Amino acid sequence: MNKLESKQVNFYYGSSHALKDINLAIEANTVTALIGPSGCGKSTYLRLFNRMNDLISDTRLTGEVIIDGVNIYKKGINVDNLRKMTGMVFQKPNPFPKSIFENVAYGLRVNGITDKKFIEERVETTIKQVVLWDEVKDKLKKSAFELSGGQQQRLCIARAMAIQPSVILMDEPTSALDPISTSKVEELIHELKTKYTIVIVTHNMQQAARVSDHTAFFYLGELVEYGVTKQIFTNPNVERTQNYITGRFG
Amino acid sequence: MKPFFKNFSEKLIEGLLMICGTITSLTVVLIVFFLFKEGLGVFNKKAVEEGYVVMVNKSNPVNSISPEDIKNIFDSKITSWKDLGGKNDSIILFRLEDISNYFTDEQIGENFEGLPLLLNRVVDSIPQILAFFPEKYLGKNFKGREIEAGKITFSTFFGGKEWFPTAQPAAQLGVMPLVMGTLWVSLGAILLALPLGLAAAIFLSEIAKDKVRRVMKPLIELLAGIPSVVYGFFGLVVIVPAIQKLFNLPVGETGLAGSIILGIMALPTIITISEDAMRNTPRAMKEASLALGASKWQTIYKIVIPYSISGISAAAILGIGRAIGETMAVLMVTGNAAVIPTSILEPMRTIPATIAAELGEAPDGGLHYKALFALGCILFIITLVINLIVEFISGSKKNRRV
Ligand SMILES: Nc1ncnc2c1ncn2[C@@H]1O[C@H](COP(=O)(O)OP(=O)(O)O)[C@@H](O)[C@H]1O
Ligand SMILES: [Mg+2]
């Protein structure tokens, strides 16, 4: 069964039509890259899956957004619970003004978990998963702001993973990072694939080619082409895709 | 010719700006200097009426006597020299008008020409005497001993429990009731205004729709522009009678009335500053919290408030600062009793209200006048400390952001 799906999705900011009739199905435990020029609707599309666009006033959605076969915009859906199923990593590292430990524990605490031992264990395993443990194990009580940008971003990934979502949404997670930190995050994405369904927005063609199984190319709010990454990058069906990935526009 | 002119006019403007800056800074320094010069003048002045002396018998071992002691003696609360560190003898108080109890009008003389001699005899012959009389009746070869009377010291000024600057024969200049009154009223104000202001700020920054905020924020800012007399009038007409009825008090003019009015006056400061701080919370940080399944309220108290805590503290402290310095409204509604308060439902008097009310009746350069300036110094120091705290808090906030 498809993990994520959108059927005839249209999205409007006020009167501006940001997503036009998007139909897409994403399999479980795969990495899907969303590419396309700036302003084409990648972030808007990504944020549909944890209902982040609800926070913006004067917006409208038609069509269905489906996770595990359930339309997450239907009446009676508990949005807070829905968001626990999905983790989100943002463009810039955005740790909370709290200690390293508390950043990772945050998702557990707001979901009502109080068992100290459980929280400690979960924080440790999650930080180990993002390969940050050796760097921070002696300063878990220190402010997260003391970490470098790359470390902060891995911490934010750990923060998203601590509540064990099944989907991780990443919006240009490496755009603010140096090359070494970027490759660490990419390695991480590769490992996480076995457990999570990952959707990643990226500006970086090479990154899309390196980390993803499937690629979706957006242009002016439309889904132009969707397919296996290798095929999109070597033999796209649509000329516009070809032009974009070869850098002829955008 | 042209470059010269340009150079010249630039130099001129530079010079003018420098003069303006220097004059402003100098004015501030001068005002502070004047304040402290006048204020510090209160110390080591005698609390006894100008031109009066205090005399005791030669055999009396007591050397000095504080303004408070003098008052207590006149109120018959102190009756023995023992309480002043002297012998176990009762005090015999003598004022100039008491002279007729000792001598006849003839002896005194029509123009009081006999007075110096008689006063000398009284003081010399009664060992337990404590005599107050004008210095001009002090005869040559006076056999009594003058004692240091009623000097205003730091401890009597700051520790004194009574403020009664026109008391006879010794002015009572204890600032405790006024400092306590100021603190009670301000503290009450902040206890009322902080929760309310924070709630309003949270509502405005996190909950209200854009449209609502655009209407409400200017309205709240307008509150700051209303003259304080108007607040005072409102308090006098609405709040004072309400308090009187609600608590069944003899008078409604109480510390609480002052706190409520000051609280309302501090609200705009608290709301606008803490709302600004909260709105500075990066959107990405709030979204990260919501994306983890935190509710809106959890996000507010676990992310937004901790993130903006320095701005919120600054708002609270500035609110207190506003309350402490406020004069007119408080003067109108607190009842102005210079008594150390035991409950918020008593009339109280604050430092600014005291200065405003009494400066007109205090003779220029006199003790009372200087005492009011000393009160000004206390107020100045309190607000200075408050400003330094704010500076410190917002400074440390900047460091954290970097
Ligand atoms: N909060 C918003 N309000 C109004 N318009 C928006 C908002 N966010 C994005 N848009 C518009 O929607 C379109 C798609 O934006 P976005 O999804 O951020 O693009 P991308 O992530 O591909 O760069 C753009 O034209 C953008 O201007
Ligand atoms: Mg984007």
XYZ file of C-alpha atoms and ligand atoms in Angstrom:
680
model
C 0.000 0.000 0.000
C 1.117 3.535 -0.600
C 2.274 5.346 2.480
C 1.489 8.843 1.260
C -0.849 9.897 -1.425
C -2.437 13.011 -2.842
C -5.464 12.973 -5.079
C -6.439 15.969 -7.192
C -4.938 18.339 -4.672
C -5.395 22.061 -5.270
C -4.133 24.590 -2.804
C -4.744 28.333 -2.661
C -3.132 31.155 -0.707
C -5.993 33.619 -0.864
C -6.635 33.874 -4.558
C -3.223 32.615 -5.632
C -3.329 29.062 -6.909
C -0.187 27.451 -5.459
C -0.772 23.743 -6.200
C -2.652 22.580 -9.272
C -4.258 19.160 -9.375
C -1.430 17.170 -7.838
C -1.737 13.391 -7.993
C 1.115 11.493 -6.420
C 1.641 8.237 -4.540
C 4.680 7.543 -2.393
C 5.660 4.048 -1.252
C 6.650 3.220 2.283
C 10.371 3.165 3.169
C 11.494 5.128 0.167
C 13.106 8.529 -0.228
C 11.274 10.901 -2.532
C 12.887 14.132 -3.674
C 10.768 17.159 -4.583
C 12.647 19.392 -7.013
C 11.795 22.468 -9.026
C 12.559 26.169 -9.218
C 11.955 28.464 -6.278
C 8.297 29.258 -5.654
C 6.954 26.257 -7.577
C 5.116 24.887 -4.529
C 7.481 22.222 -3.130
C 7.289 23.464 0.444
C 3.567 24.009 0.207
C 3.136 20.426 -0.972
C 5.409 18.992 1.717
C 3.610 20.884 4.451
C 0.279 19.391 3.443
C 1.317 16.075 4.983
C 1.528 17.390 8.564
C -1.106 20.061 8.074
C 1.406 22.830 8.677
C -0.392 24.995 6.143
C -3.318 25.122 8.579
C -1.322 27.737 10.481
C -1.529 30.174 7.594
C -4.754 32.102 7.468
C -6.834 32.531 4.343
C -5.808 29.291 2.625
C -7.960 26.662 0.917
C -7.471 23.042 -0.055
C -9.438 20.760 -2.315
C -8.817 17.107 -3.047
C -7.482 14.429 -0.689
C -4.216 14.071 1.183
C -3.863 10.515 2.409
C -1.568 8.847 4.934
C -1.923 5.090 5.462
C -5.159 5.140 3.534
C -6.793 7.855 5.659
C -7.667 11.301 4.346
C -5.960 13.480 6.921
C -8.113 16.501 6.128
C -11.403 14.788 6.781
C -13.562 15.948 9.688
C -12.721 14.585 13.130
C -9.004 14.153 12.561
C -6.976 15.164 15.611
C -4.264 17.376 14.150
C -1.938 17.118 17.169
C -2.031 13.320 16.925
C -1.541 13.420 13.177
C 1.583 15.511 13.610
C 3.050 12.890 15.908
C 3.046 10.478 12.970
C 5.225 12.793 10.939
C 8.527 14.383 11.800
C 9.641 17.581 10.138
C 13.108 18.984 9.507
C 13.339 22.588 8.444
C 15.513 24.580 6.102
C 17.580 26.224 8.796
C 18.531 24.410 11.977
C 15.978 25.606 14.517
C 16.724 24.027 17.886
C 14.665 25.201 20.844
C 16.286 27.536 23.386
C 16.781 24.544 25.656
C 19.486 22.024 26.469
C 20.573 19.435 23.916
C 18.843 16.760 25.958
C 15.610 18.703 26.324
C 15.467 19.398 22.597
C 15.288 15.705 21.841
C 13.044 14.974 24.820
C 10.606 17.735 23.860
C 8.391 15.656 21.578
C 8.115 12.961 24.234
C 7.263 15.411 26.975
C 4.562 17.255 25.043
C 3.021 13.897 24.274
C 2.600 13.208 27.945
C 5.495 10.827 28.548
C 6.909 11.355 32.034
C 8.868 8.138 32.658
C 12.353 9.532 33.254
C 14.208 6.361 32.400
C 12.269 5.834 29.219
C 12.945 9.389 28.103
C 16.662 9.090 28.858
C 16.960 5.868 26.891
C 15.002 7.186 23.947
C 17.039 10.389 23.820
C 20.264 8.414 23.860
C 19.280 5.951 21.139
C 17.932 8.725 18.939
C 21.041 10.852 19.250
C 23.102 7.749 18.458
C 20.985 7.161 15.357
C 21.897 10.573 13.993
C 25.563 9.853 14.805
C 25.829 12.782 17.175
C 26.275 10.916 20.440
C 30.055 10.995 20.631
C 30.054 14.729 19.977
C 27.461 15.699 22.585
C 27.386 12.979 25.244
C 29.418 15.087 27.683
C 27.363 18.230 27.258
C 23.765 17.108 27.097
C 22.819 19.786 29.615
C 24.403 22.577 27.577
C 22.324 24.839 25.363
C 21.678 23.501 21.874
C 22.847 26.857 20.524
C 26.407 25.908 21.460
C 26.520 23.302 18.695
C 27.727 24.007 15.182
C 25.171 24.449 12.392
C 25.629 20.905 11.120
C 25.384 19.452 14.604
C 22.270 21.522 15.245
C 20.621 20.177 12.120
C 21.389 16.571 13.100
C 19.978 17.395 16.534
C 16.812 18.661 14.849
C 16.572 15.404 12.919
C 16.968 13.510 16.187
C 14.288 15.711 17.707
C 11.904 14.788 14.893
C 12.743 11.088 15.195
C 12.407 10.802 18.972
C 8.634 10.406 18.816
C 9.168 7.618 16.252
C 7.061 8.924 13.409
C 6.690 6.806 10.318
C 7.199 9.711 7.925
C 9.957 12.315 7.896
C 9.432 15.500 5.928
C 12.553 17.508 5.139
C 12.464 20.979 3.611
C 15.885 21.747 2.151
C 17.580 20.345 5.244
C 21.132 20.990 4.076
C 20.756 24.366 2.410
C 22.355 26.132 5.373
C 25.124 23.584 5.946
C 28.727 23.201 4.854
C 29.686 20.300 2.522
C 30.946 18.008 5.270
C 27.826 18.442 7.391
C 25.743 18.013 4.247
C 27.302 14.661 3.444
C 26.762 13.519 7.032
C 23.072 14.358 6.768
C 22.850 12.598 3.408
C 24.426 9.442 4.858
C 21.918 9.643 7.634
C 19.004 9.851 5.192
C 20.323 6.739 3.539
C 20.281 4.807 6.801
C 16.921 6.111 7.942
C 15.236 4.874 4.796
C 14.907 1.363 6.200
C 12.610 2.583 8.962
C 10.960 5.719 7.655
C 9.271 7.104 4.595
C 11.184 10.235 3.706
C 10.151 13.160 1.549
C 12.870 15.714 0.945
C 12.650 19.071 -0.784
C 15.956 20.053 -2.301
C 17.443 22.656 -4.549
C 20.503 20.601 -5.129
C 20.235 18.276 -8.176
C 23.197 16.165 -7.131
C 21.683 15.702 -3.721
C 18.394 14.569 -5.208
C 20.263 12.126 -7.419
C 22.357 10.838 -4.525
C 19.722 10.305 -1.842
C 16.383 9.627 -3.465
C 14.640 6.642 -4.975
C 11.934 8.697 -6.648
C 11.900 12.272 -7.835
C 9.003 14.627 -8.440
C 9.567 17.729 -10.546
C 7.296 20.684 -9.809
C 6.897 23.731 -11.980
C 4.595 26.711 -11.311
C 2.405 24.690 -8.986
C 2.095 21.716 -11.285
C 3.603 18.266 -10.984
C 5.408 18.000 -14.295
C 6.991 14.611 -13.947
C 7.332 11.899 -11.345
C 9.380 8.735 -11.597
C 12.360 6.689 -10.502
C 15.220 9.071 -9.796
C 17.617 7.403 -12.167
C 15.194 7.683 -15.028
C 14.304 11.325 -14.259
C 17.936 12.299 -14.260
C 19.065 10.275 -17.241
C 16.046 10.034 -19.461
C 13.171 12.347 -18.527
C 9.942 12.125 -20.463
C 9.257 15.837 -20.450
C 11.512 18.393 -22.050
C 11.014 20.909 -19.260
C 12.383 18.409 -16.749
C 15.372 17.883 -18.965
C 15.957 21.624 -19.176
C 15.708 22.050 -15.424
C 18.028 19.245 -14.384
C 20.601 20.253 -16.910
C 20.483 23.767 -15.529
C 19.072 25.480 -18.568
C 16.573 27.382 -16.402
C 15.588 27.891 -12.764
C 36.326 78.957 -2.753
C 33.599 76.348 -2.952
C 35.389 73.484 -1.174
C 36.347 75.897 1.528
C 32.728 76.879 2.005
C 31.646 73.279 2.086
C 34.300 72.426 4.608
C 33.334 75.376 6.689
C 29.638 74.566 6.755
C 30.391 70.954 7.632
C 32.590 72.080 10.486
C 29.865 74.446 11.602
C 27.217 71.741 11.649
C 29.582 69.411 13.436
C 30.262 72.075 16.012
C 26.579 72.804 16.530
C 25.793 69.126 16.993
C 28.604 68.822 19.497
C 27.353 71.820 21.447
C 23.823 70.416 21.527
C 25.088 67.060 22.752
C 27.307 68.611 25.369
C 24.588 70.906 26.657
C 22.107 68.080 26.981
C 24.553 65.833 28.784
C 25.635 68.670 31.044
C 22.025 69.480 31.881
C 21.415 65.908 32.970
C 24.565 65.870 35.072
C 23.678 69.235 36.570
C 20.183 68.143 37.515
C 21.484 65.018 39.196
C 24.188 67.042 40.941
C 21.626 69.609 42.149
C 19.303 66.855 43.340
C 21.998 65.187 45.406
C 23.510 68.422 46.690
C 20.160 69.569 48.039
C 19.152 66.096 49.139
C 22.338 65.292 51.046
C 22.036 68.671 52.761
C 19.403 67.163 55.010
C 21.962 65.168 56.918
C 23.594 66.725 59.937
C 20.962 69.417 59.975
C 19.116 69.870 63.217
C 15.550 68.690 63.345
C 14.884 71.298 66.016
C 13.290 74.521 64.882
C 15.690 77.041 63.420
C 17.098 79.421 66.057
C 16.242 77.206 68.999
C 18.640 75.596 71.442
C 18.274 72.586 73.701
C 19.794 72.946 77.149
C 20.357 70.628 80.096
C 21.849 70.997 83.537
C 25.648 70.873 83.771
C 25.497 67.699 85.838
C 23.522 65.828 83.154
C 25.687 63.197 81.414
C 23.515 62.958 78.278
C 25.294 64.353 75.221
C 22.863 64.063 72.388
C 19.254 63.345 71.703
C 17.604 62.223 68.463
C 14.555 63.819 66.814
C 12.552 60.714 67.584
C 13.477 60.917 71.262
C 12.425 64.544 71.351
C 9.068 63.673 69.928
C 8.626 60.805 72.363
C 9.476 63.085 75.249
C 6.872 65.589 74.134
C 4.366 62.764 73.719
C 5.320 61.561 77.247
C 6.422 58.234 75.882
C 9.854 58.805 77.329
C 9.821 60.206 80.833
C 13.150 59.192 82.331
C 16.679 60.272 81.544
C 17.604 56.627 81.878
C 16.013 55.932 78.472
C 18.414 58.424 76.938
C 21.477 56.951 78.641
C 21.420 59.271 81.639
C 20.633 59.014 85.311
C 17.549 57.317 86.666
C 15.690 60.598 86.992
C 12.450 61.723 85.458
C 12.715 64.363 82.763
C 11.405 67.806 83.501
C 10.419 69.336 80.220
C 10.720 73.077 79.892
C 9.419 75.237 77.062
C 9.671 78.990 76.891
C 6.012 79.465 77.744
C 6.517 77.415 80.921
C 8.548 80.308 82.344
C 5.410 81.834 83.818
C 4.997 78.774 86.035
C 8.299 79.630 87.685
C 8.373 83.425 87.730
C 5.996 86.383 87.756
C 5.370 88.658 84.816
C 7.193 91.409 86.656
C 10.332 89.353 86.932
C 10.161 88.544 83.232
C 9.711 92.142 82.274
C 7.564 93.830 79.713
C 9.943 93.212 76.830
C 11.241 89.922 78.211
C 14.420 91.656 79.223
C 14.642 89.458 82.343
C 14.405 86.224 80.399
C 18.067 85.368 79.832
C 18.798 85.621 83.541
C 15.741 83.637 84.568
C 16.357 80.907 82.002
C 19.866 80.625 83.315
C 18.533 80.188 86.820
C 16.019 77.527 85.799
C 18.498 75.393 83.949
C 21.131 75.768 86.605
C 18.894 74.897 89.513
C 16.925 71.905 88.175
C 19.184 68.898 87.441
C 16.517 66.956 85.534
C 15.651 69.803 83.201
C 15.385 69.608 79.412
C 14.845 73.125 78.116
C 13.876 74.352 74.648
C 14.066 78.061 73.977
C 15.148 80.519 71.293
C 18.826 81.130 71.033
C 18.358 84.888 71.357
C 17.453 84.511 75.053
C 20.697 82.760 75.757
C 22.468 85.035 78.299
C 26.174 85.538 78.697
C 27.879 83.108 81.104
C 25.048 80.631 80.676
C 25.527 77.926 83.261
C 23.686 75.106 81.468
C 25.062 72.875 78.782
C 23.795 72.728 75.229
C 23.342 69.223 73.877
C 23.394 67.984 70.321
C 19.747 67.826 69.602
C 17.826 66.242 66.857
C 20.509 65.792 64.240
C 19.197 64.066 61.135
C 21.441 61.075 60.586
C 21.352 58.347 57.970
C 19.860 55.938 60.449
C 17.113 58.262 61.686
C 16.291 59.190 58.106
C 16.193 55.718 56.592
C 15.148 53.829 59.716
C 12.694 56.384 61.049
C 9.135 55.157 61.231
C 7.489 58.543 61.226
C 7.190 61.195 58.548
C 5.969 64.417 60.119
C 8.151 67.227 58.802
C 6.157 70.004 60.457
C 6.153 68.443 63.908
C 7.064 70.734 66.824
C 9.583 71.072 68.260
C 11.474 68.470 66.223
C 10.602 67.529 62.655
C 10.148 63.772 62.180
C 11.872 62.739 58.980
C 11.665 58.966 58.846
C 11.173 57.753 55.274
C 10.130 54.209 56.106
C 6.388 54.851 55.730
C 6.918 56.517 52.361
C 9.304 53.862 51.032
C 6.987 51.135 52.253
C 3.975 52.935 50.800
C 5.725 53.233 47.446
C 6.742 49.581 47.449
C 3.333 48.312 48.517
C 1.463 50.336 45.937
C 3.917 49.460 43.150
C 4.077 45.799 44.075
C 0.300 45.604 44.175
C 0.197 47.292 40.786
C 2.599 44.828 39.239
C 0.824 41.840 40.788
C -2.353 43.024 39.100
C -0.839 44.171 35.829
C 1.612 41.364 35.102
C -0.811 38.448 34.761
C -3.332 40.599 32.930
C -0.711 42.142 30.671
C 0.893 38.804 29.885
C -2.450 37.276 29.073
C -3.240 40.156 26.747
C 0.197 39.924 25.125
C -0.179 36.189 24.548
C -3.608 36.745 23.106
C -2.402 39.485 20.790
C 0.737 37.758 19.558
C -0.349 34.125 19.378
C -4.097 33.837 19.264
C -5.745 36.945 17.866
C -6.387 37.191 14.162
C -4.401 39.789 12.279
C -7.440 42.022 11.942
C -8.158 41.978 15.676
C -4.541 42.749 16.485
C -4.430 45.649 14.105
C -7.337 47.238 15.970
C -6.394 46.324 19.521
C -2.720 47.173 19.549
C -3.125 50.882 18.744
C -5.950 51.080 21.281
C -3.694 49.677 23.978
C -0.903 51.998 22.974
C -3.376 54.847 23.251
C -3.837 53.946 26.918
C -0.254 55.078 27.471
C -1.041 58.522 26.132
C -3.857 59.392 28.517
C -2.699 62.040 31.067
C -2.300 60.664 34.540
C -4.706 63.216 36.015
C -7.423 61.576 33.994
C -6.512 58.191 35.436
C -6.530 59.737 38.897
C -9.922 61.262 38.318
C -11.296 57.991 37.037
C -9.869 56.250 40.091
C -11.364 58.805 42.448
C -14.811 58.623 40.912
C -15.052 54.919 40.096
C -12.486 52.784 41.882
C -12.328 54.502 45.266
C -16.090 54.277 45.957
C -16.137 50.720 44.619
C -13.389 49.647 47.011
C -15.078 51.393 49.900
C -18.305 49.530 49.238
C -16.754 46.195 48.370
C -14.596 45.938 51.493
C -16.917 47.961 53.694
C -14.195 50.466 54.608
C -14.502 53.877 56.261
C -12.655 55.420 53.293
C -11.991 54.054 49.834
C -8.730 55.925 49.351
C -6.361 53.030 49.877
C -3.163 51.481 48.617
C -5.324 49.102 46.622
C -6.949 51.971 44.724
C -3.458 53.237 43.867
C -2.347 49.760 42.826
C -5.310 49.333 40.515
C -4.786 52.700 38.841
C -1.047 52.172 38.516
C -1.667 48.655 37.244
C -3.870 50.026 34.490
C -1.263 52.649 33.683
C 1.512 50.047 33.506
C -0.511 47.737 31.238
C 0.391 49.346 27.898
C 4.116 49.124 28.690
C 3.853 45.507 29.764
C 1.619 44.448 26.904
C 3.465 46.132 24.050
C 6.977 45.170 25.153
C 6.188 41.554 25.966
C 4.056 41.206 22.841
C 6.953 42.442 20.728
C 9.241 39.956 22.429
C 6.843 37.085 21.817
C 6.342 37.989 18.204
C 10.092 37.844 17.806
C 9.997 34.121 18.454
C 11.092 32.638 15.118
C 8.202 31.091 13.249
C 10.314 28.051 12.484
C 10.711 27.397 16.191
C 6.974 27.493 16.802
C 6.363 25.314 13.759
C 8.960 22.819 14.962
C 7.082 22.521 18.227
C 3.696 22.114 16.548
C 5.161 19.607 14.104
C 6.119 17.431 17.073
C 2.486 17.226 18.058
C 2.602 19.924 20.718
C -0.661 21.783 21.120
C -0.865 25.512 20.596
C -0.922 26.117 24.327
C 2.060 23.819 24.946
C 3.926 25.689 22.255
C 3.124 28.992 23.931
C 4.303 28.075 27.407
C 7.148 25.757 26.470
C 8.627 27.661 23.541
C 7.275 31.166 23.093
C 7.417 32.265 26.735
C 10.890 30.804 27.480
C 12.205 32.299 24.257
C 10.887 35.753 25.054
C 11.451 35.611 28.801
C 14.035 38.374 28.813
C 11.679 40.687 26.947
C 8.891 39.770 29.337
C 11.075 40.486 32.376
C 12.105 43.796 30.879
C 8.427 44.599 30.353
C 7.614 43.754 33.959
C 10.478 45.806 35.335
C 9.724 48.788 33.134
C 6.113 48.489 34.272
C 7.272 48.652 37.894
C 9.451 51.612 36.988
C 6.483 53.412 35.537
C 4.455 52.672 38.660
C 7.138 53.772 41.116
C 7.644 57.164 39.526
C 3.994 57.969 38.938
C 2.756 60.923 40.976
C -0.522 62.542 40.136
C -2.875 59.597 39.894
C -1.496 58.080 43.077
C -1.738 61.351 44.938
C -5.420 61.465 44.069
C -6.479 57.998 45.159
C -4.236 56.563 47.898
C -5.330 58.742 50.805
C -1.751 59.824 51.541
C -1.431 58.701 55.152
C 2.241 58.561 56.037
C 1.961 55.443 58.128
C 3.794 52.170 57.696
C 1.117 50.038 56.037
C -0.026 46.738 57.453
C -2.557 45.958 54.717
C -3.213 47.045 51.151
C -6.616 48.316 52.282
C -5.101 51.200 54.254
C -4.396 54.696 53.026
C -0.765 54.983 51.952
C 1.574 57.653 50.794
C 4.209 57.228 48.117
C 7.453 59.127 47.644
C 6.449 61.038 44.489
C 3.084 61.974 45.975
C 4.845 63.283 49.076
C 7.174 65.468 47.058
C 4.348 66.843 44.955
C 2.083 67.523 47.891
C 4.623 69.048 50.277
C 7.073 70.984 48.137
C 4.730 73.964 47.960
C 4.554 74.370 51.723
C 8.209 73.693 52.491
C 10.231 76.898 52.959
C 13.067 77.293 50.485
C 16.356 75.831 51.669
C 14.877 74.683 54.947
C 15.050 71.271 56.518
C 11.752 70.103 55.087
C 12.736 71.287 51.607
C 16.012 69.398 51.745
C 14.271 66.325 53.071
C 12.001 66.327 50.021
C 15.052 66.475 47.792
C 16.507 63.545 49.681
C 13.291 61.687 48.872
C 13.900 62.603 45.236
C 17.365 61.062 45.514
C 15.898 57.823 46.861
C 13.458 57.705 43.957
C 16.246 58.475 41.517
C 18.351 55.618 42.845
C 15.427 53.185 42.728
C 14.644 53.999 39.102
C 18.340 53.968 38.203
C 18.648 50.450 39.598
C 15.547 49.411 37.663
C 16.964 50.791 34.436
C 20.274 49.065 35.027
C 18.474 45.768 35.548
C 16.568 46.226 32.283
C 19.805 47.138 30.515
C 21.460 44.041 31.912
C 18.603 41.754 30.913
C 18.250 43.039 27.376
C 22.039 43.059 27.014
C 22.284 39.391 27.912
C 19.456 38.716 25.465
C 21.435 40.251 22.630
C 24.421 38.089 23.469
C 22.299 35.000 23.294
C 20.903 35.841 19.882
C 24.296 36.075 18.255
N 2.369 32.068 3.470
C 2.149 32.328 2.166
N 1.222 33.233 1.818
C 0.995 33.515 0.509
N 1.642 32.932 -0.500
C 2.561 32.007 -0.226
C 2.871 31.662 1.138
N 3.856 30.739 1.137
C 4.130 30.515 -0.181
N 3.367 31.261 -0.981
C 3.396 31.281 -2.460
O 3.100 30.002 -2.928
C 3.960 29.639 -3.965
C 4.714 28.361 -3.621
O 5.577 28.624 -2.532
P 6.500 27.498 -1.885
O 5.697 26.296 -1.661
O 7.167 28.081 -0.700
O 7.583 27.266 -3.016
P 8.971 26.485 -2.982
O 9.098 25.828 -1.664
O 8.894 25.527 -4.116
O 10.035 27.499 -3.207
C 4.887 30.821 -4.203
O 4.384 31.558 -5.291
C 4.770 31.603 -2.944
O 4.905 32.978 -3.229
Mg 10.545 26.165 -0.136
